[in-house]
C-alpha cells in the first residue's frame, strides 16, 4: 500500500480482520476462477462404484454411495447437490443390478440412498441460506466500519498517514477503537482513541465521538475547545444511554487529540485523555512526547477545569505513532507485556526507513501479533502520521 493510504489495505490483508469462513472455503475450492467443489464428491462416487464392482459378494460397499450427496451438501451449490443425489441413485442401480440376484443389496439400500440424497439437498439449502445471511451481515458490518473508520485520502490534511485496525473478535470486524483526520482552516486535527467495553455500544460511542470531532475539529480555532466539545458530547451520550436504562451508561473513552497548526510546521499540539502518550519516531531515535495524561473522556467532573494542552516541538522527519491498549497490553505466553518503544527503537536503529507511517504500523502489527502468538485479547489499533506539507483548506 502507499504510505498515505490510510491503512485500510493493511487491515483487509490480515485475515483476523475479516472474512467469513464460507468465503475462504469458496476461495480454496476455486482454480483459475472456476469452482472445483464438484470434484471431491465425483471422485468419491467413482471410487465407491469401482471398489464395489471389484469386491466379493460377501462384502459390498455400494450403500456407502449415500455419502456422496452428503459431501456435496457441505461444499457444493444446491443444484449440484441435487444432481449428485440423482447420480448416486443411478449409479447404485447400475452397479447393484450387475451383480447376481443373491448378492444384490436391493430395494432397502436404494431407499437409504434416495432418502440420503433428499436430506442432503435440504441440508444444502439450509447451508446456502445461512451463508447468504452471513455475507449480508458482513456487508452491513463493513458499512458500519466504513462509517466509523472512514477511508482517508492520500495526503489528507497535509499528513502522510497509515493505520491498522484488528478486532479481537475475528467475526466482529468493528469495535470501539477509532482514528480520523480532520483538516480545516485552523490546521489539521487527528483523533485516535479507544472506547471502554465492546459490542455495538462501543461502536455507537465511537461514532458519536468521531461525528463531534469532525465538526469541532473543522470549525473551532483552539484545540482545547475541540477537547471541550468532545468531553461535553461524551457526557451527553452517557446521560442518554443512562436514561434508556442501558447497562453501559458509565462508558468512557481514552484518546489522543493532535493539532498540526496551519501557521507552524515545527510543532504539534497535544491533548491526552487518559491515553498512552504518542511516540515520536525519527531517524535519530524514538521518544515519548512529554505530555501529561488527563482523565478519560466522560470523567471531567472528577477534575473540573479546562483540558491540558501542550505544544511540543516536532521535526519534519519525525512520525507520530499512537496505539491503543491492544498493543501496549499484549502479552506473550509468560505474561510479559509488549515493549513497543524498545522494539521500535531497535528496529529504527537497524533500518531508518521504518519511520515511514505505512512501514511503522506494519511493524507494530506484526510485532504485536508475534508477541501474543496471534491471540488478541482486545481490539488493536496503530495510527501513524507525519507532516508532508502545510495543512489547510476545507474538509468534508
Coordinates of C-alpha atoms in Angstrom, one line a residue:
X1 CA 0.0 0.0 0.0
X2 CA 1.1 3.6 -0.4
X3 CA 2.3 5.4 2.6
X4 CA -0.7 7.6 2.8
X5 CA -3.4 5.2 2.1
X6 CA -4.9 5.3 5.5
X7 CA -4.1 1.8 6.4
X8 CA -7.3 0.0 5.2
X9 CA -5.2 -2.1 2.8
X10 CA -3.2 -3.3 5.7
X11 CA -6.4 -4.1 7.6
X12 CA -8.0 -6.0 4.8
X13 CA -4.9 -8.0 4.2
X14 CA -4.9 -9.5 7.6
X15 CA -7.3 -12.5 8.0
X16 CA -8.3 -11.8 11.6
X17 CA -9.8 -8.6 10.5
X18 CA -12.3 -10.1 8.4
X19 CA -13.9 -12.7 6.1
X20 CA -16.4 -15.3 6.9
X21 CA -15.3 -19.0 6.8
X22 CA -17.6 -19.6 3.8
X23 CA -15.7 -17.1 1.7
X24 CA -12.4 -18.7 2.5
X25 CA -13.8 -22.1 1.6
X26 CA -15.1 -20.9 -1.7
X27 CA -11.8 -19.4 -2.5
X28 CA -9.9 -22.6 -1.7
X29 CA -12.3 -24.6 -4.0
X30 CA -11.6 -22.5 -7.0
X31 CA -8.9 -23.0 -9.6
X32 CA -8.2 -20.1 -12.0
X33 CA -11.5 -18.5 -11.0
X34 CA -13.6 -21.6 -11.6
X35 CA -15.3 -23.7 -8.9
X36 CA -14.0 -27.3 -8.4
X37 CA -16.2 -28.1 -5.5
X38 CA -17.8 -30.8 -7.6
X39 CA -14.5 -32.8 -7.9
X40 CA -14.4 -34.4 -4.3
X41 CA -18.0 -35.9 -4.5
X42 CA -17.4 -37.0 -8.1
X43 CA -14.2 -38.8 -7.1
X44 CA -15.9 -40.4 -4.1
X45 CA -18.8 -41.6 -6.3
X46 CA -16.4 -43.1 -8.8
X47 CA -14.2 -44.7 -6.2
X48 CA -17.2 -46.4 -4.4
X49 CA -18.6 -47.7 -7.7
X50 CA -15.3 -49.1 -8.9
X51 CA -14.5 -50.6 -5.5
X52 CA -17.8 -52.3 -5.1
X53 CA -17.7 -53.7 -8.6
X54 CA -14.3 -55.3 -7.8
X55 CA -15.2 -56.7 -4.3
X56 CA -16.6 -60.1 -3.4
X57 CA -20.3 -60.6 -3.0
X58 CA -19.9 -61.1 0.8
X59 CA -18.5 -57.6 1.3
X60 CA -20.2 -54.9 -0.8
X61 CA -19.9 -51.2 -0.2
X62 CA -22.3 -49.8 -2.8
X63 CA -24.5 -48.5 0.0
X64 CA -21.7 -46.2 1.0
X65 CA -22.7 -44.1 -2.0
X66 CA -25.1 -42.3 0.3
X67 CA -22.0 -40.3 1.5
X68 CA -21.7 -38.7 -1.9
X69 CA -24.7 -36.2 -1.7
X70 CA -23.7 -35.6 1.9
X71 CA -20.2 -34.5 0.9
X72 CA -21.7 -32.4 -1.9
X73 CA -24.1 -30.7 0.6
X74 CA -21.2 -29.3 2.5
X75 CA -19.3 -27.7 -0.3
X76 CA -21.5 -27.6 -3.5
X77 CA -24.4 -25.5 -4.6
X78 CA -28.0 -26.7 -4.2
X79 CA -28.4 -27.8 -7.8
X80 CA -25.1 -29.6 -7.8
X81 CA -26.1 -31.5 -4.6
X82 CA -29.4 -32.5 -6.1
X83 CA -27.6 -33.7 -9.2
X84 CA -25.2 -35.8 -7.1
X85 CA -28.2 -37.3 -5.3
X86 CA -29.7 -38.4 -8.6
X87 CA -26.4 -39.6 -9.9
X88 CA -25.9 -41.7 -6.7
X89 CA -29.3 -43.4 -7.2
X90 CA -28.5 -44.0 -10.8
X91 CA -25.0 -45.4 -10.2
X92 CA -26.4 -47.5 -7.3
X93 CA -29.0 -49.1 -9.6
X94 CA -26.5 -49.8 -12.4
X95 CA -23.8 -51.3 -10.2
X96 CA -26.2 -53.3 -8.0
X97 CA -28.0 -54.8 -11.0
X98 CA -24.7 -56.0 -12.4
X99 CA -24.4 -58.5 -9.5
X100 CA -26.1 -61.8 -9.4
X101 CA -29.5 -61.7 -7.6
X102 CA -28.3 -63.4 -4.4
X103 CA -25.6 -60.7 -3.9
X104 CA -27.8 -57.6 -4.8
X105 CA -28.4 -55.1 -2.0
X106 CA -31.8 -54.4 -3.4
X107 CA -34.6 -52.0 -2.6
X108 CA -33.8 -51.3 1.2
X109 CA -30.4 -49.8 0.4
X110 CA -31.8 -47.9 -2.6
X111 CA -34.3 -46.3 -0.3
X112 CA -31.4 -45.4 2.0
X113 CA -29.5 -43.8 -0.8
X114 CA -32.6 -41.9 -2.1
X115 CA -33.5 -40.6 1.4
X116 CA -29.9 -39.6 2.0
X117 CA -30.0 -37.6 -1.3
X118 CA -33.2 -35.8 -0.3
X119 CA -31.9 -34.9 3.2
X120 CA -28.5 -33.8 1.7
X121 CA -30.3 -31.4 -0.7
X122 CA -32.4 -30.0 2.1
X123 CA -29.3 -29.5 4.2
X124 CA -27.5 -27.8 1.4
X125 CA -30.4 -25.4 1.0
X126 CA -30.2 -24.5 4.7
X127 CA -26.4 -24.1 4.5
X128 CA -26.6 -21.8 1.4
X129 CA -29.3 -19.7 3.1
X130 CA -27.1 -19.3 6.2
X131 CA -24.1 -18.4 4.1
X132 CA -26.1 -15.7 2.3
X133 CA -27.3 -14.3 5.6
X134 CA -23.7 -14.3 6.9
X135 CA -22.5 -12.5 3.8
X136 CA -25.3 -9.9 4.1
X137 CA -24.3 -9.3 7.8
X138 CA -20.7 -9.0 6.7
X139 CA -21.7 -6.3 4.2
X140 CA -23.7 -4.5 6.9
X141 CA -20.7 -4.7 9.3
X142 CA -18.4 -3.4 6.6
X143 CA -20.7 -0.4 6.0
X144 CA -20.6 0.3 9.8
X145 CA -16.8 0.0 9.8
X146 CA -16.5 2.4 6.8
X147 CA -18.8 4.9 8.7
X148 CA -16.7 4.7 11.9
X149 CA -13.3 4.3 10.2
X150 CA -13.9 6.2 7.0
X151 CA -11.3 5.8 4.3
X152 CA -8.7 8.6 4.4
X153 CA -7.4 10.0 1.1
X154 CA -3.7 10.1 0.5
X155 CA -2.0 13.2 2.0
X156 CA -5.3 14.1 3.7
X157 CA -4.9 17.4 5.6
X158 CA -1.2 17.6 4.6
X159 CA -0.4 14.5 6.5
X160 CA 1.3 11.3 5.4
X161 CA -0.7 8.7 7.4
X162 CA -1.3 5.0 7.8
X163 CA -3.3 2.9 10.2
X164 CA -4.1 -0.7 11.1
X165 CA -7.1 -1.9 13.0
X166 CA -7.6 -5.5 14.2
X167 CA -10.5 -6.7 16.2
X168 CA -10.1 -9.2 19.0
X169 CA -13.2 -11.0 17.6
X170 CA -12.4 -12.1 14.1
X171 CA -16.1 -12.1 13.1
X172 CA -16.9 -8.7 14.6
X173 CA -14.8 -6.7 12.1
X174 CA -15.5 -3.5 14.0
X175 CA -15.2 -2.4 17.6
X176 CA -14.6 0.6 19.9
X177 CA -11.2 1.7 18.6
X178 CA -11.2 4.7 16.2
X179 CA -9.0 7.2 14.4
X180 CA -9.6 10.0 12.0
X181 CA -8.0 13.1 10.4
X182 CA -9.9 16.4 10.0
X183 CA -8.3 19.3 8.0
X184 CA -9.7 22.8 8.5
X185 CA -8.9 26.5 8.3
X186 CA -7.1 26.4 11.6
X187 CA -4.9 23.4 10.8
X188 CA -5.3 19.6 10.7
X189 CA -6.5 17.7 13.7
X190 CA -6.0 14.0 14.4
X191 CA -8.1 11.9 16.8
X192 CA -7.2 8.4 18.0
X193 CA -8.8 6.6 20.8
X194 CA -10.4 3.6 22.4
X195 CA -13.9 3.3 23.9
X196 CA -14.2 1.3 27.0
X197 CA -16.0 -2.0 26.5
X198 CA -17.0 -4.0 23.5
X199 CA -20.0 -4.6 21.3
X200 CA -22.4 -2.3 19.5
X201 CA -22.5 0.1 22.4
X202 CA -18.8 0.8 22.0
X203 CA -19.2 1.2 18.2
X204 CA -22.0 3.7 18.8
X205 CA -19.9 5.7 21.3
X206 CA -17.0 5.8 18.8
X207 CA -19.3 7.0 16.1
X208 CA -20.7 9.7 18.4
X209 CA -17.2 11.0 19.3
X210 CA -16.0 10.9 15.7
X211 CA -19.0 12.9 14.5
X212 CA -18.3 15.6 17.1
X213 CA -14.6 15.6 16.2
X214 CA -15.3 16.1 12.5
X215 CA -17.4 19.1 13.1
X216 CA -15.5 20.7 16.0
X217 CA -12.1 19.9 14.5
X218 CA -13.0 21.9 11.4
X219 CA -14.8 24.9 13.0
X220 CA -13.0 25.5 16.3
X221 CA -9.9 27.6 16.3
X222 CA -8.4 26.3 19.6
X223 CA -7.6 22.7 20.2
X224 CA -8.8 23.0 23.8
X225 CA -12.2 24.0 22.5
X226 CA -12.3 20.9 20.4
X227 CA -11.4 18.9 23.5
X228 CA -14.2 20.6 25.5
X229 CA -16.7 19.7 22.7
X230 CA -15.7 16.1 22.8
X231 CA -16.0 15.9 26.6
X232 CA -19.4 17.6 26.5
X233 CA -20.6 15.2 23.8
X234 CA -19.4 12.2 25.8
X235 CA -21.2 13.3 28.9
X236 CA -24.4 13.9 26.9
X237 CA -24.2 10.5 25.4
X238 CA -23.7 8.9 28.8
X239 CA -26.8 10.7 30.0
X240 CA -28.7 9.5 27.0
X241 CA -27.7 5.8 27.5
X242 CA -28.5 6.0 31.2
X243 CA -31.9 7.4 30.5
X244 CA -32.6 4.5 28.2
X245 CA -31.8 2.2 31.1
X246 CA -28.8 0.6 29.4
X247 CA -26.1 -1.1 31.3
X248 CA -23.3 0.9 29.6
X249 CA -24.3 4.3 31.0
X250 CA -20.9 4.7 32.7
X251 CA -18.9 4.1 29.5
X252 CA -15.8 6.3 28.9
X253 CA -13.1 6.6 26.2
X254 CA -9.4 7.2 26.3
X255 CA -8.0 9.2 23.4
X256 CA -5.2 11.4 22.0
X257 CA -6.1 14.6 20.2
X258 CA -3.4 16.1 18.0
X259 CA -3.3 19.5 16.3
X260 CA -1.0 20.5 13.4
X261 CA -1.3 24.3 13.3
X262 CA -1.7 26.0 10.0
X263 CA 0.9 28.6 10.8
X264 CA 3.6 26.3 12.2
X265 CA 5.4 23.3 10.7
X266 CA 7.8 22.5 13.6
X267 CA 5.3 21.8 16.4
X268 CA 2.3 19.7 17.3
X269 CA -0.4 20.5 19.9
X270 CA -1.5 17.6 22.1
X271 CA -4.3 16.8 24.4
X272 CA -4.3 13.4 26.1
X273 CA -7.5 11.9 27.6
X274 CA -6.2 9.1 29.9
X275 CA -4.3 7.5 26.9
X276 CA -0.8 6.4 26.3
X277 CA 1.2 9.4 25.0
X278 CA 2.2 9.3 21.3
X279 CA 5.7 8.2 20.3
X280 CA 7.7 10.4 18.1
X281 CA 9.7 8.1 15.8
X282 CA 12.5 9.6 13.8
X283 CA 15.8 8.5 12.2
X284 CA 17.6 9.8 15.3
X285 CA 15.6 7.7 17.7
X286 CA 12.3 7.2 19.5
X287 CA 10.9 9.5 22.2
X288 CA 7.6 9.7 24.1
X289 CA 6.0 13.1 23.8
X290 CA 6.3 14.9 27.2
X291 CA 2.6 15.3 27.7
X292 CA 0.6 14.8 30.9
X293 CA -2.3 12.4 30.5
X294 CA -5.6 13.9 31.6
X295 CA -8.7 12.0 32.6
X296 CA -10.6 9.9 30.0
X297 CA -13.5 11.4 28.1
X298 CA -16.6 11.3 30.3
X299 CA -14.8 11.9 33.6
X300 CA -14.2 15.7 33.5
X301 CA -16.4 16.1 36.6
X302 CA -13.8 14.4 38.7
X303 CA -11.3 17.2 37.9
X304 CA -13.1 20.3 36.7
X305 CA -11.3 22.8 34.6
X306 CA -10.0 23.1 31.0
X307 CA -8.2 20.2 29.4
X308 CA -4.4 20.4 29.5
X309 CA -2.9 21.2 26.1
X310 CA 0.8 21.1 25.4
X311 CA 2.7 22.3 22.3
X312 CA 5.7 20.1 21.6
X313 CA 8.5 20.5 19.1
X314 CA 8.4 18.1 16.2
X315 CA 11.0 17.8 13.4
X316 CA 10.0 17.3 9.8
X317 CA 11.3 13.7 9.7
X318 CA 9.5 12.5 12.8
X319 CA 6.4 10.4 12.7
X320 CA 3.9 10.4 15.5
X321 CA 2.7 6.9 16.5
X322 CA -0.4 6.4 18.6
X323 CA -1.6 2.9 19.6
X324 CA -4.4 1.6 21.7
X325 CA -4.1 -0.8 24.7
X326 CA -4.5 -3.8 22.4
X327 CA -0.8 -3.1 21.6
X328 CA 0.6 -2.0 24.9
X329 CA -1.2 -4.7 26.9
X330 CA -0.5 -7.6 24.5
X331 CA 1.1 -10.4 26.5
X332 CA 3.3 -13.4 25.5
X333 CA 3.0 -16.9 26.8
X334 CA 4.8 -15.9 30.0
X335 CA 2.6 -12.9 30.7
X336 CA 5.1 -10.2 29.7
X337 CA 3.8 -7.1 28.0
X338 CA 4.9 -6.0 24.6
X339 CA 7.6 -3.3 24.9
X340 CA 6.6 -1.2 22.0
X341 CA 9.0 1.7 22.4
X342 CA 12.0 -0.6 22.8
X343 CA 11.1 -2.7 19.8
X344 CA 10.5 0.3 17.6
X345 CA 13.8 1.9 18.8
X346 CA 15.8 -1.2 17.9
X347 CA 14.1 -1.5 14.5
X348 CA 14.6 2.1 13.6
X349 CA 18.3 1.9 14.5
X350 CA 18.6 -1.0 12.1
X351 CA 16.5 0.5 9.3
X352 CA 15.7 4.2 9.3
X353 CA 13.1 3.7 6.6
X354 CA 10.8 2.3 9.3
X355 CA 9.8 5.9 10.2
X356 CA 7.5 6.0 7.2
X357 CA 3.9 5.6 8.5
X358 CA 3.0 2.6 6.4
X359 CA 6.2 0.7 7.4
X360 CA 5.8 1.7 11.0
X361 CA 2.2 0.5 11.5
X362 CA 3.1 -2.7 9.6
X363 CA 5.9 -3.3 12.1
X364 CA 3.7 -2.6 15.1
X365 CA 1.0 -5.0 13.7
X366 CA 3.5 -7.8 13.0
X367 CA 5.3 -7.3 16.3
X368 CA 2.1 -7.3 18.4
X369 CA 0.8 -10.5 16.7
X370 CA 4.1 -12.2 17.0
X371 CA 4.4 -11.3 20.7
X372 CA 0.9 -12.6 21.6
X373 CA 1.0 -15.6 19.3
X374 CA -1.9 -14.2 17.2
X375 CA -4.3 -14.3 20.2
X376 CA -5.5 -10.7 20.6
X377 CA -7.4 -10.1 23.8
X378 CA -8.5 -6.6 22.9
X379 CA -9.1 -4.5 19.7
X380 CA -5.8 -3.3 18.4
X381 CA -5.1 0.0 16.6
X382 CA -1.9 1.7 15.5
X383 CA -2.1 5.0 13.7
X384 CA 0.9 6.9 12.4
X385 CA 1.1 10.5 10.9
X386 CA 3.7 12.9 9.8
X387 CA 3.5 16.3 8.1
X388 CA 4.0 16.4 4.4
X389 CA 3.1 20.0 3.7
X390 CA 1.4 22.9 5.4
X391 CA -2.1 21.7 6.3
X392 CA -5.0 23.8 5.5
X393 CA -8.1 24.1 3.3
X394 CA -11.5 22.7 4.0
X395 CA -12.6 19.1 4.7
X396 CA -16.0 17.5 4.3

